CSV table of C-alpha atoms in Angstrom, one decimal:
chain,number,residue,atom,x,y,z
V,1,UNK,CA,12.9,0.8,37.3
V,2,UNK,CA,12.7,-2.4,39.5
V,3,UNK,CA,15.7,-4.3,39.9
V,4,UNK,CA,15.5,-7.4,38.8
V,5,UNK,CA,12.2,-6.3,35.8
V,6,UNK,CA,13.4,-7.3,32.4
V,7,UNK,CA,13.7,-4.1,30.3
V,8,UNK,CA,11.6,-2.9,27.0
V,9,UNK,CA,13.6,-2.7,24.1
V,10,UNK,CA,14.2,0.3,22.5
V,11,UNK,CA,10.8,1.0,20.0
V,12,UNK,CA,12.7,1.8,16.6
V,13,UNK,CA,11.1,2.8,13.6
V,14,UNK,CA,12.8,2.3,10.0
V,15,UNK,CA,11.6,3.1,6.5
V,16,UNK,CA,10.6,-0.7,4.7
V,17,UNK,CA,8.7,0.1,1.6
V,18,UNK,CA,7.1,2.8,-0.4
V,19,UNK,CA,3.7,2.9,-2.5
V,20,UNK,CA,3.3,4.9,-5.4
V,21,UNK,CA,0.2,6.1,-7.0
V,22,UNK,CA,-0.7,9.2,-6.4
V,23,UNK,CA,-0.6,12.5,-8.4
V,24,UNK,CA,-0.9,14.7,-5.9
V,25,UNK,CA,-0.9,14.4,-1.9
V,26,UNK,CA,-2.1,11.0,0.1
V,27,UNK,CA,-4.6,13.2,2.7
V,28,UNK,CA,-6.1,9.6,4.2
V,29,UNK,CA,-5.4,6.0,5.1
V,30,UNK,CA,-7.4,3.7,6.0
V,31,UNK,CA,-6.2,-0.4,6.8
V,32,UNK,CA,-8.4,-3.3,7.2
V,33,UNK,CA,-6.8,-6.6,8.2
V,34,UNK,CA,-9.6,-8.8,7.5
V,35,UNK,CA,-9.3,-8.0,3.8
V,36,UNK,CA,-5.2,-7.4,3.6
V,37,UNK,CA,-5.6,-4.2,2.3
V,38,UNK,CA,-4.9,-0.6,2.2
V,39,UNK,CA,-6.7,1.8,1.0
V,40,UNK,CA,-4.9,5.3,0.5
V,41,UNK,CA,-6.7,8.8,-0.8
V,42,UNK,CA,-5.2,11.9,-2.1
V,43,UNK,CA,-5.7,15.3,-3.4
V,44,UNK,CA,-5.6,14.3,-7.1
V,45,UNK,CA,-9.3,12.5,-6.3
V,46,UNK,CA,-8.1,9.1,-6.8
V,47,UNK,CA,-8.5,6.1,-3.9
V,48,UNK,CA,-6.3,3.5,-4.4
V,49,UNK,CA,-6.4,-0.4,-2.9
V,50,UNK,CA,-3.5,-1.9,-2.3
V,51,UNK,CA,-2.2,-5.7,-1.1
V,52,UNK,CA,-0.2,-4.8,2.0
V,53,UNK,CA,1.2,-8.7,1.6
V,54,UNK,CA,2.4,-8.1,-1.9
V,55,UNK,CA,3.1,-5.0,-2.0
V,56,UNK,CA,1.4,-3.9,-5.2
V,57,UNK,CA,-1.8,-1.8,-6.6
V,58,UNK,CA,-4.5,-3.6,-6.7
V,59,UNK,CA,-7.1,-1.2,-7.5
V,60,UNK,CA,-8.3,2.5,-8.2
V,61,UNK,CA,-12.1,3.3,-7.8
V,62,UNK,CA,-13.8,5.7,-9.6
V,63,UNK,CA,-15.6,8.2,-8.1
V,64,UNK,CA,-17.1,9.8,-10.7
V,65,UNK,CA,-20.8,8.8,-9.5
V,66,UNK,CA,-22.1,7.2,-12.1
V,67,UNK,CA,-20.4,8.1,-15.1
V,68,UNK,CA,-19.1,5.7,-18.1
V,69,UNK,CA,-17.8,8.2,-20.0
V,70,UNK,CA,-13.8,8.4,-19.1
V,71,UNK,CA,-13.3,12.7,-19.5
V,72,UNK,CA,-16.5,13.0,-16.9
V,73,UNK,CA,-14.9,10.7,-14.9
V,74,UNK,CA,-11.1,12.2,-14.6
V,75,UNK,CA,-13.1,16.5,-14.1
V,76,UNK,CA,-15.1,14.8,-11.5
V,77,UNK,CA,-12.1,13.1,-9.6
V,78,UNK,CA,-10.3,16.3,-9.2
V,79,UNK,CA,-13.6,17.6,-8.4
V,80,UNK,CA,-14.2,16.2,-5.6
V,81,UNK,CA,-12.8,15.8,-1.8
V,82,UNK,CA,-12.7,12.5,0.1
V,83,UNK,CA,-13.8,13.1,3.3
V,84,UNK,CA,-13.4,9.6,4.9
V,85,UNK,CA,-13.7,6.1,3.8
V,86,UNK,CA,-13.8,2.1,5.6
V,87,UNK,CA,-13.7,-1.0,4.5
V,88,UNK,CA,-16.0,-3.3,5.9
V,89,UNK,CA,-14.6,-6.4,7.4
V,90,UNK,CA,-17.2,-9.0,6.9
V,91,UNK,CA,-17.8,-8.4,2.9
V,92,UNK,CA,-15.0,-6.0,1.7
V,93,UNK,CA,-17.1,-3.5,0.7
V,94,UNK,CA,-15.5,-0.1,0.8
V,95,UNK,CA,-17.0,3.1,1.9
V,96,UNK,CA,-16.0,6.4,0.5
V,97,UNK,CA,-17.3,9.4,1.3
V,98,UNK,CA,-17.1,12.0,-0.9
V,99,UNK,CA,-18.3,16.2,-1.3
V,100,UNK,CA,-18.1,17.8,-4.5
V,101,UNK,CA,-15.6,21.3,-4.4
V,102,UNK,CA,-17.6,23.1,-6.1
V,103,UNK,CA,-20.3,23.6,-3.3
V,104,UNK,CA,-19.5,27.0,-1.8
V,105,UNK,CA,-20.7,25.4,1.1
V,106,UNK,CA,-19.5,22.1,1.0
V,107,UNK,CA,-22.7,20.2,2.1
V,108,UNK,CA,-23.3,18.2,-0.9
V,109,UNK,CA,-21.6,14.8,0.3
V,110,UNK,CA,-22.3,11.6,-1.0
V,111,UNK,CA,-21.1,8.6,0.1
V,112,UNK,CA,-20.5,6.0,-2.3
V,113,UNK,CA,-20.3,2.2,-1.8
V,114,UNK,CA,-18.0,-0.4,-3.7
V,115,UNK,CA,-18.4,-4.0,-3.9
V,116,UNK,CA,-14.8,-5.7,-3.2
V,117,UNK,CA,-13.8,-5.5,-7.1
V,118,UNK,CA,-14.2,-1.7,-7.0
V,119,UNK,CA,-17.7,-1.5,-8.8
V,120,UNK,CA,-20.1,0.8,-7.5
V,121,UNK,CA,-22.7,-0.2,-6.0
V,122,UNK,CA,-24.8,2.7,-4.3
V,123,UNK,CA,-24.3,6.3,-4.7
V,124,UNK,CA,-26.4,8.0,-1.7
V,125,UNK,CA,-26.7,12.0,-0.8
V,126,UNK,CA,-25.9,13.5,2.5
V,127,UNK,CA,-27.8,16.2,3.6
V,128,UNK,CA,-24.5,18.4,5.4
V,129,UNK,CA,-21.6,18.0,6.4
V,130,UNK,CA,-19.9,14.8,7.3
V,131,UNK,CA,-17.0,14.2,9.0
V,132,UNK,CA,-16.5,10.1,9.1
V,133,UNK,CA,-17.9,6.9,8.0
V,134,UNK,CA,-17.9,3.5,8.9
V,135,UNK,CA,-19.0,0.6,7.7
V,136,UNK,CA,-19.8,-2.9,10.4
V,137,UNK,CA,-21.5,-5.8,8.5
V,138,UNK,CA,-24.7,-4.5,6.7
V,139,UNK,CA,-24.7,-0.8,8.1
V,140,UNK,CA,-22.7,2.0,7.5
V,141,UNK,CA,-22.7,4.5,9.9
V,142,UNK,CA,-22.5,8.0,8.9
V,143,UNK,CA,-21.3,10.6,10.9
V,144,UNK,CA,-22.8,14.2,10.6
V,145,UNK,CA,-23.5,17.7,11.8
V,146,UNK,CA,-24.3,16.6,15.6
V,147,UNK,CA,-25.7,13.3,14.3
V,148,UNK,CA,-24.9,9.5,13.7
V,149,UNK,CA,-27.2,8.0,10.7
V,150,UNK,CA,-27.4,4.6,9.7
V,151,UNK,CA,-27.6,3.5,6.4
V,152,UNK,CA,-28.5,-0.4,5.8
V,153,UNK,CA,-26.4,-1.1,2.5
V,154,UNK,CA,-27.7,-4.7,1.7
């Protein structure tokens, strides 16, 4: 150290605040601080949004690809595996993608798109297997086996 340099404090890091929500085990987060919001997945199949600011659940989305009907909706949750998921900072929309466990090979992913209420909007197939997604203004960019696609969501 140089004399005279002022010195770093100490990084600490304390516990502030806890969301619950979840069933089963939170496997991804994602934060976009255009939008304020958090969006957190977990085993159980459910994504939740929630207001970092006031601390509180805003939304779940369903992820039951279509479906009104509330049973289809709950087997498909635990169904399926979220893979990865963005929300875009221009718009809000939120990206989700998805791959149902019941493929023995687990190349059936879709990736599903969500206006800013939760409402789906688009339900579109992968062809293998994806690893990330990310949404920038009107694309969402797709990562897959040794591959980037573009998808133009407006």
């Amino acid at each position: 150290m140089l004399r005279g340099a002022p010195q770093k404090k100490k990084a600490t890091i304390r516990h502030t605040f806890t969301f619950y929500g979840h069933a089963q085990s939170v496997s991804r987060i994602q934060k976009c601080n255009e939008w304020g919001c958090l969006l957190s997945a977990g085993d159980d199949g459910v994504v939740a949004v929630w207001d970092i600011g006031r601390r509180l659940l805003t939304r779940t989305l369903p992820l039951s690809r279509g479906s009104t009907d509330l049973a289809s909706s709950l087997q498909s949750r635990v169904s399926c595996t979220i893979v990865s998921m963005d929300v875009n900072p221009k718009g809000g929309d939120i990206v989700i993608c998805i791959v149902d466990r019941a493929d023995p090979l687990q190349q059936n992913h879709h990736v599903l798109l969500f206006d800013i209420n939760g409402k789906l909007a688009q339900d579109y197939r992968i062809d293998g297997v994806v690893g990330c997604v990310l949404a920038v203004g009107p694309y969402v960019f797709v990562g897959s086996t040794k591959e980037v696609s573009v998808l133009d969501s407006c």
